[in-house]
Coordinates of C-alpha atoms in Angstrom, one line a residue:
X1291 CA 8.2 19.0 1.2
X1292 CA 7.9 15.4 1.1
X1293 CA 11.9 15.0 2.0
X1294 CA 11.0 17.5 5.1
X1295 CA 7.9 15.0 6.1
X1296 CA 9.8 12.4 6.0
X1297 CA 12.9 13.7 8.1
X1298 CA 10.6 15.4 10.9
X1299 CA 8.7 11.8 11.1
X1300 CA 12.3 10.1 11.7
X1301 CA 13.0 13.1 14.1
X1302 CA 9.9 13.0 16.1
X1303 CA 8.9 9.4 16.0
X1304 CA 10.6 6.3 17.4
X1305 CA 14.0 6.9 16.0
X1306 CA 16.8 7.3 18.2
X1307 CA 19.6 7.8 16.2
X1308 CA 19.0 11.3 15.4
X1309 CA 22.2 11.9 13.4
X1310 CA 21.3 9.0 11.2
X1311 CA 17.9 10.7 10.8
X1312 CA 19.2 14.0 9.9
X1313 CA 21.1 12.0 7.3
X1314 CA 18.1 10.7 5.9
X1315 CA 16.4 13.5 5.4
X1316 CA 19.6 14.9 3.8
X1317 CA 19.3 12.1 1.2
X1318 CA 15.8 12.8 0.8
X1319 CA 15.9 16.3 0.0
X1320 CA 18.3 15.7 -2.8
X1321 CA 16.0 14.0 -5.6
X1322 CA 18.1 12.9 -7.4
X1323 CA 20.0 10.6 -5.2
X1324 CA 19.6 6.7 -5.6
X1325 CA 17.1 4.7 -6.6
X1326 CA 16.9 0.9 -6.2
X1327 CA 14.7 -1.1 -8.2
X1328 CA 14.9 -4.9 -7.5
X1329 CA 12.5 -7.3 -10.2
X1330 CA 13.1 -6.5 -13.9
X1331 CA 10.7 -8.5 -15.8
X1332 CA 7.9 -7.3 -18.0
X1333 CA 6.8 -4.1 -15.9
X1334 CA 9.8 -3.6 -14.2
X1335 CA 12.1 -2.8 -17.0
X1336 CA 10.3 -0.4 -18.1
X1337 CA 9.7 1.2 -14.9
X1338 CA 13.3 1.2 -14.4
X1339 CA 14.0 2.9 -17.4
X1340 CA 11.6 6.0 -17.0
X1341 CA 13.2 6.0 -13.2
X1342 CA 16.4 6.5 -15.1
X1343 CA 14.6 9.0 -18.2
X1344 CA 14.2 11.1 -15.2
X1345 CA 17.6 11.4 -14.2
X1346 CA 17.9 9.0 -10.8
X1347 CA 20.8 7.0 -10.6
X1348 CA 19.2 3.4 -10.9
X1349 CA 20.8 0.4 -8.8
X1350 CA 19.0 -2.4 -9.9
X1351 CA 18.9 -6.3 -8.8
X1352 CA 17.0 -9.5 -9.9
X1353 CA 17.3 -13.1 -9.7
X1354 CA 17.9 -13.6 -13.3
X1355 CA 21.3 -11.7 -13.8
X1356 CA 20.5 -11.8 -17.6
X1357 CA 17.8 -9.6 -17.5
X1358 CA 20.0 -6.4 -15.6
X1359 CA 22.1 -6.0 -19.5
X1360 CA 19.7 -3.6 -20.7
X1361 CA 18.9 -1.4 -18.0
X1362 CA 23.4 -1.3 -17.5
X1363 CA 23.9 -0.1 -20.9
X1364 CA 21.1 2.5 -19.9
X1365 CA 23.8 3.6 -17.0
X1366 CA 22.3 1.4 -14.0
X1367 CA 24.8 -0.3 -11.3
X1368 CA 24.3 -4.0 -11.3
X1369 CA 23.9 -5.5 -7.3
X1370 CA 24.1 -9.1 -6.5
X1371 CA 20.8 -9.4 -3.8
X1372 CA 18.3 -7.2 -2.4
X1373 CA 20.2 -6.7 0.6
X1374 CA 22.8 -5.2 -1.5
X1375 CA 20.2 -2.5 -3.1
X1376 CA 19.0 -1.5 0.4
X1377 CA 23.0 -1.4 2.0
X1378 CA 23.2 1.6 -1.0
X1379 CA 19.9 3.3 -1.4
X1380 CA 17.9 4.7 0.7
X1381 CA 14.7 4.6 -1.7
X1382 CA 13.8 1.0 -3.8
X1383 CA 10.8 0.0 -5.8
X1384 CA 10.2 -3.8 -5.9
X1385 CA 8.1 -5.2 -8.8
X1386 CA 7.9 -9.1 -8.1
X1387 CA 5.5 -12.0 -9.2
X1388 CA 3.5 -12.7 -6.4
X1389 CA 3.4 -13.0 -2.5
X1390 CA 6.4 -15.3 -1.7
X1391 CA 8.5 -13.6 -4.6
X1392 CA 7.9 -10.8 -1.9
X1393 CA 8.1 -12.1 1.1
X1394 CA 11.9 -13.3 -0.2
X1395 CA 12.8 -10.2 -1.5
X1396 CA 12.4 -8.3 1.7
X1397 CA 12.8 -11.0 4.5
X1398 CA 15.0 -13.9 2.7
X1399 CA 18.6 -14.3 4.0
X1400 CA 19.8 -11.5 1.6
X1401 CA 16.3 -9.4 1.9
X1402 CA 16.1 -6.2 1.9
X1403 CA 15.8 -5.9 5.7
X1404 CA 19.0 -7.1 6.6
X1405 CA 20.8 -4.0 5.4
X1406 CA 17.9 -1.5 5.6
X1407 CA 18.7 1.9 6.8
X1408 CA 16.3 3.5 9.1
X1409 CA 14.0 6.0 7.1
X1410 CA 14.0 4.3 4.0
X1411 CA 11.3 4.3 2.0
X1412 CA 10.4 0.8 0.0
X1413 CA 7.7 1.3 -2.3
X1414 CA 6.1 -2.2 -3.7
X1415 CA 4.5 -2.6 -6.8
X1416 CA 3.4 -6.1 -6.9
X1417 CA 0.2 -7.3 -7.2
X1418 CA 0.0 -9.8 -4.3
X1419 CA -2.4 -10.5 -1.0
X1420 CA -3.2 -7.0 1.1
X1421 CA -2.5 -9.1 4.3
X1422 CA 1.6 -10.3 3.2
X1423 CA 2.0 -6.0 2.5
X1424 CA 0.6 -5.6 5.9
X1425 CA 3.4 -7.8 7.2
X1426 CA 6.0 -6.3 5.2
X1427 CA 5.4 -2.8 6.8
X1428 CA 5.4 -4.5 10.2
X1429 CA 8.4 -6.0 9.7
X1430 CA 9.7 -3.0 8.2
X1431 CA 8.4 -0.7 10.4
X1432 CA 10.4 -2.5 13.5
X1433 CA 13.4 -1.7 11.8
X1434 CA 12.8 2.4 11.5
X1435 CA 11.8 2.4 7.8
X1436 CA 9.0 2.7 6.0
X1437 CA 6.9 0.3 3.7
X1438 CA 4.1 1.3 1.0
X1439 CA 2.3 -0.7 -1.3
X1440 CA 1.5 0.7 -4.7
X1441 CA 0.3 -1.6 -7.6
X1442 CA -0.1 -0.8 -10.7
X1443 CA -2.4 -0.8 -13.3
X1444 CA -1.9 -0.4 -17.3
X1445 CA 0.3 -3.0 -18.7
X1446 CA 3.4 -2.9 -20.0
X1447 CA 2.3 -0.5 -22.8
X1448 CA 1.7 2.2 -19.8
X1449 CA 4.7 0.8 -18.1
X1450 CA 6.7 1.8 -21.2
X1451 CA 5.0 5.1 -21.8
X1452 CA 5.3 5.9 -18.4
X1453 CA 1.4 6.1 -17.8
X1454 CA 0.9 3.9 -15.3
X1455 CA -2.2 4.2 -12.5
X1456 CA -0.6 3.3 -9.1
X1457 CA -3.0 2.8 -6.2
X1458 CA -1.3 3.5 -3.0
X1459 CA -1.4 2.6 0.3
X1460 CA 0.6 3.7 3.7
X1461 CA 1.1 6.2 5.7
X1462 CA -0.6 9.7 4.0
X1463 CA 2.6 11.7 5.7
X1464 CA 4.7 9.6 3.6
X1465 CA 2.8 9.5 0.3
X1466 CA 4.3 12.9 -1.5
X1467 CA 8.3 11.0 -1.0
X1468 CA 6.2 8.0 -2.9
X1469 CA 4.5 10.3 -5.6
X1470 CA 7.8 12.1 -6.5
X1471 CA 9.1 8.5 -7.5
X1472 CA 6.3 7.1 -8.5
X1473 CA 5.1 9.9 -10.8
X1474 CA 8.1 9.1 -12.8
X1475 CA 6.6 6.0 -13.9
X1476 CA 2.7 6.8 -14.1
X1477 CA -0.2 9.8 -15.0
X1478 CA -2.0 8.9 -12.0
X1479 CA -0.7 8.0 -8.4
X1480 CA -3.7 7.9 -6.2
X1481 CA -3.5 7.3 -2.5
X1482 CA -5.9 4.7 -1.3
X1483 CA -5.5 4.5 2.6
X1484 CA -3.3 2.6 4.8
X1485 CA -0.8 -0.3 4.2
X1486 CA -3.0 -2.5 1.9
X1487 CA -5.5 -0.7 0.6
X1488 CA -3.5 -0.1 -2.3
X1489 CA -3.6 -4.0 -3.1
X1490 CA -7.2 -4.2 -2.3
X1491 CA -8.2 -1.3 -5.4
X1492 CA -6.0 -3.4 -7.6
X1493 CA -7.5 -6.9 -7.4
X1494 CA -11.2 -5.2 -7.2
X1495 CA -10.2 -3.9 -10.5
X1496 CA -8.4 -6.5 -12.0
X1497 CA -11.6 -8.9 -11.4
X1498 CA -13.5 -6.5 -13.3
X1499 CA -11.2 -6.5 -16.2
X1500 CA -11.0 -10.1 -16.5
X1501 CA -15.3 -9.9 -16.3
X1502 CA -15.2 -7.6 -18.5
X1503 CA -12.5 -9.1 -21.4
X1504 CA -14.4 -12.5 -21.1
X1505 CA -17.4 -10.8 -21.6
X1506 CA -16.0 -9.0 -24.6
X1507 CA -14.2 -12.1 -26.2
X1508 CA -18.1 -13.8 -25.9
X1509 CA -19.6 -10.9 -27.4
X1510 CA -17.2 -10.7 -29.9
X1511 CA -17.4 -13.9 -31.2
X1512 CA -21.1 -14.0 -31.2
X1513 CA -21.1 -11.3 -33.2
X1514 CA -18.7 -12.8 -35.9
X1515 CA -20.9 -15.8 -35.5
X1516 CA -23.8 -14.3 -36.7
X1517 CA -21.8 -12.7 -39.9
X1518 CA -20.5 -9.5 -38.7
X1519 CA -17.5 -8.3 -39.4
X1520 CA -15.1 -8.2 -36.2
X1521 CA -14.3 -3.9 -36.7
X1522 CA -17.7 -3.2 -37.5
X1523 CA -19.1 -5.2 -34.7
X1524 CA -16.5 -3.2 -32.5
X1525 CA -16.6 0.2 -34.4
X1526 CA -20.7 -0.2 -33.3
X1527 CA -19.9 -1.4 -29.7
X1528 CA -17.0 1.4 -29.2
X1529 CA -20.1 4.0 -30.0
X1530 CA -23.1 2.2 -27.9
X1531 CA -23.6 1.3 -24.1
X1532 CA -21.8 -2.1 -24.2
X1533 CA -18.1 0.1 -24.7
X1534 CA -15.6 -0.6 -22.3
X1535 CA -11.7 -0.9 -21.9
X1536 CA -11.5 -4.1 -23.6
X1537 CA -13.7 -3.4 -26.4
X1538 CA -11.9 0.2 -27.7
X1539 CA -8.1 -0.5 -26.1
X1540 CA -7.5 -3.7 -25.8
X1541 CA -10.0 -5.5 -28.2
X1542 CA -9.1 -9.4 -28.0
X1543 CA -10.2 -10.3 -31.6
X1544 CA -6.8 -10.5 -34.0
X1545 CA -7.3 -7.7 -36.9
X1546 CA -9.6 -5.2 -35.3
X1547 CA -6.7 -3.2 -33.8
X1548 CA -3.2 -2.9 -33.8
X1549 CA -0.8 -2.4 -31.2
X1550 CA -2.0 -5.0 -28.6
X1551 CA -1.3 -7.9 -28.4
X1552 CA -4.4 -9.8 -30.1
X1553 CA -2.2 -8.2 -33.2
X1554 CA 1.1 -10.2 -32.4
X1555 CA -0.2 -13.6 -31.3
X1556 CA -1.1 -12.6 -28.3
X1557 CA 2.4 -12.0 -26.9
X1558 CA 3.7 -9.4 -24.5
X1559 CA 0.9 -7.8 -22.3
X1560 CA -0.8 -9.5 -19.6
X1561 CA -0.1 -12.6 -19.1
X1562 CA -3.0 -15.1 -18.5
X1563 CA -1.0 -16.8 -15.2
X1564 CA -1.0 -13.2 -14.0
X1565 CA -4.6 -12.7 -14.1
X1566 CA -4.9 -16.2 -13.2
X1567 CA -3.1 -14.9 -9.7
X1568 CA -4.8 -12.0 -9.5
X1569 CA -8.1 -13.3 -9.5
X1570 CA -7.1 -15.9 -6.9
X1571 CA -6.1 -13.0 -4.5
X1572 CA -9.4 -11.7 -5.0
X1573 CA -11.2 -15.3 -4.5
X1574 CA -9.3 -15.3 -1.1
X1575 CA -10.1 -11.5 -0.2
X1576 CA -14.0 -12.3 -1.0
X1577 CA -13.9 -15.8 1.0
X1578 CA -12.5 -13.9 4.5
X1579 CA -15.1 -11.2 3.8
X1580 CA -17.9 -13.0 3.0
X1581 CA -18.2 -11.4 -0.1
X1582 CA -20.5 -12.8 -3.0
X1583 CA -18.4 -12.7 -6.6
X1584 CA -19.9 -15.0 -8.8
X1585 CA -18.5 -13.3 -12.0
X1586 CA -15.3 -12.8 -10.5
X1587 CA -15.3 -17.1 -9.4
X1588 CA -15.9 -18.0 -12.4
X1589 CA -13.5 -15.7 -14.7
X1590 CA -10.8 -17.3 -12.1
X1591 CA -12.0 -20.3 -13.7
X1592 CA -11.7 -19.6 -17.0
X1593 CA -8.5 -18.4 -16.6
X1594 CA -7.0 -21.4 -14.5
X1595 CA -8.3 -23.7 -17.1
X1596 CA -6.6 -21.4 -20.1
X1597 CA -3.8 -22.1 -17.8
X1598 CA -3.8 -25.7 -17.9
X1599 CA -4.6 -25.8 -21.7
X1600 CA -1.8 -23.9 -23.0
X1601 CA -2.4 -20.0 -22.9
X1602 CA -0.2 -19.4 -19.3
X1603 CA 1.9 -17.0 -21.4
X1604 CA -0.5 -15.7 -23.6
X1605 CA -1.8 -12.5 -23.1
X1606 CA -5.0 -12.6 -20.9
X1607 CA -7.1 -10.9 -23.8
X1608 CA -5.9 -14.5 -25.7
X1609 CA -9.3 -15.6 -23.9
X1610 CA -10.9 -14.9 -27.1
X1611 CA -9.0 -17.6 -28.9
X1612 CA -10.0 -19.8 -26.0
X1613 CA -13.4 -19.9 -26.7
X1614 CA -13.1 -20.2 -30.6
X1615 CA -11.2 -23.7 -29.7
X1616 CA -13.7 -24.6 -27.2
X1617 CA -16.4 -24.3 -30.0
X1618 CA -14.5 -27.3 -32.2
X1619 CA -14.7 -29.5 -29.3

């Protein structure tokens, strides 16, 4: 159904080449057809690899050549650029670092749109600010394709396990040809609205989850400062009104739980630039809508200065280990 949606909208709307159309929504009907995926770092190679579980045939492209081995062993086809990708499929997933990684990807000189076909669909992942993924559609949209914005949520844990959350915004008629993909990769694929409002649930939620690990990591170590011990202080949280995501998942306090990353250093996850981005976009957002975030202002704080004092690849939840150090000062 979502191949027929998006073959009448190519038919009906401002396409004029309706033989091209009709080939499109050929394409689309067969699911199985070509998939590119262009940015295969922490998130993306996973992604890729369920794309791939699922039986698509994968074309994948990033700027560090290195970084395609894996996912070619796994059967993927190796491109050179973006452009590339787009000249071959008719259906690519980006997953990029931040706004101008974006904004290169799909309008650089070897972007996406200068080989796009009309009715493509390019689904975005990234995390970056709601206003550059309304000009990627724009832009997009000028050349008879279609652009969608769907960031995740989960970390690479849920990127491996293929339970992601992907918020998604765009065009509804469009959103069942992005949840056929996209449920590859995720348990939940929830449409948000138009082009946008995808990135706007992620960085509202992201500012909570940085609120709400600081506020763990500070409980946390209060607790073992008054002689608790750390899995009994969380055991007794996990069961009482202060539980939360980062207190019974990803608790930030080495020992109390294994299989995150406060286990192993504090490597892999999310990394504290990340969050450090993140929180920025949402500083921005609340600035042009006059919108009061105290909490969130100063966990972009926090982080920026983690940043600057050695944790940029740490995992976020390595906050905890910040404010152990800042006690011996």
């Amino acid at each position: 159904m979502a191949a027929l949606l998006r073959g009448s909208r190519c038919l009906v709307g401002k396409c004029h080449n309706h033989v091209n159309a009709v080939q499109v929504s050929i394409r689309s009907m067969a699911s199985k057809t070509q998939v590119g995926f262009i940015g295969l770092g922490n998130m993306g190679n996973p992604m890729a690899k369920n794309l791939i579980k699922h039986g698509y045939p994968v074309m994948v492209s990033d700027v560090f050549p290195e970084s395609c081995k894996e996912l070619q062993e796994l059967g993927a086809q190796i491109l050179d650029s973006p452009a590339d990708v787009a000249d071959k499929a008719d259906r690519i997933i980006t997953m990029l670092p931040s706004s101008p990684n974006v904004i290169d990807v799909y309008t650089g000189p070897n972007g996406i749109l200068k080989k796009v076909k009309k009715g493509s669909l390019l689904i975005d992942s990234s995390t970056i600010d709601p206003a550059v993924s309304k000009e990627m559609a724009v832009a997009t949209e000028k050349l008879g394709a279609v652009f969608m914005d769907a960031p995740v949520s989960g970390g690479v844990g849920a990127a491996t396990s293929g339970k992601l959350t992907f918020m998604v915004g765009g065009l509804e008629e469009e959103f069942n040809a992005a949840k056929e993909l996209l449920s590859c990769m995720g348990a939940n694929v929830v449409y948000c609205g138009q082009v946008g409002t995808g990135q706007a649930a992620k960085i509202c939620n992201n500012m909570l989850l940085a609120i709400g690990m600081i506020g763990t990591a500070e409980t946390m170590n209060l607790g073992i400062r008054l002689g608790l011990d750390p899995k009994l202080l969380a055991k007794i949280l996990n069961m009482s009104s202060g539980r939360c995501w980062s207190s019974d998942t990803y608790n930030p306090v080495p020992g109390v739980m294994e299989g995150v990353p406060a286990a192993n250093n504090y490597q892999g996850g999310f990394g504290t630039t990340l969050m450090a981005k993140d929180l920025g976009l949402a500083q921005n957002t609340a600035t042009n809508t006059k919108t009061p975030v105290p909490l969130g202002s100063l966990a972009h704080q926090i982080y920026r200065m983690m940043c600057a004092r050695g944790y940029a690849s740490k995992d976020f939840s390595s906050v905890f280990q910040f404010l152990r150090e800042e006690e011996g000062q």
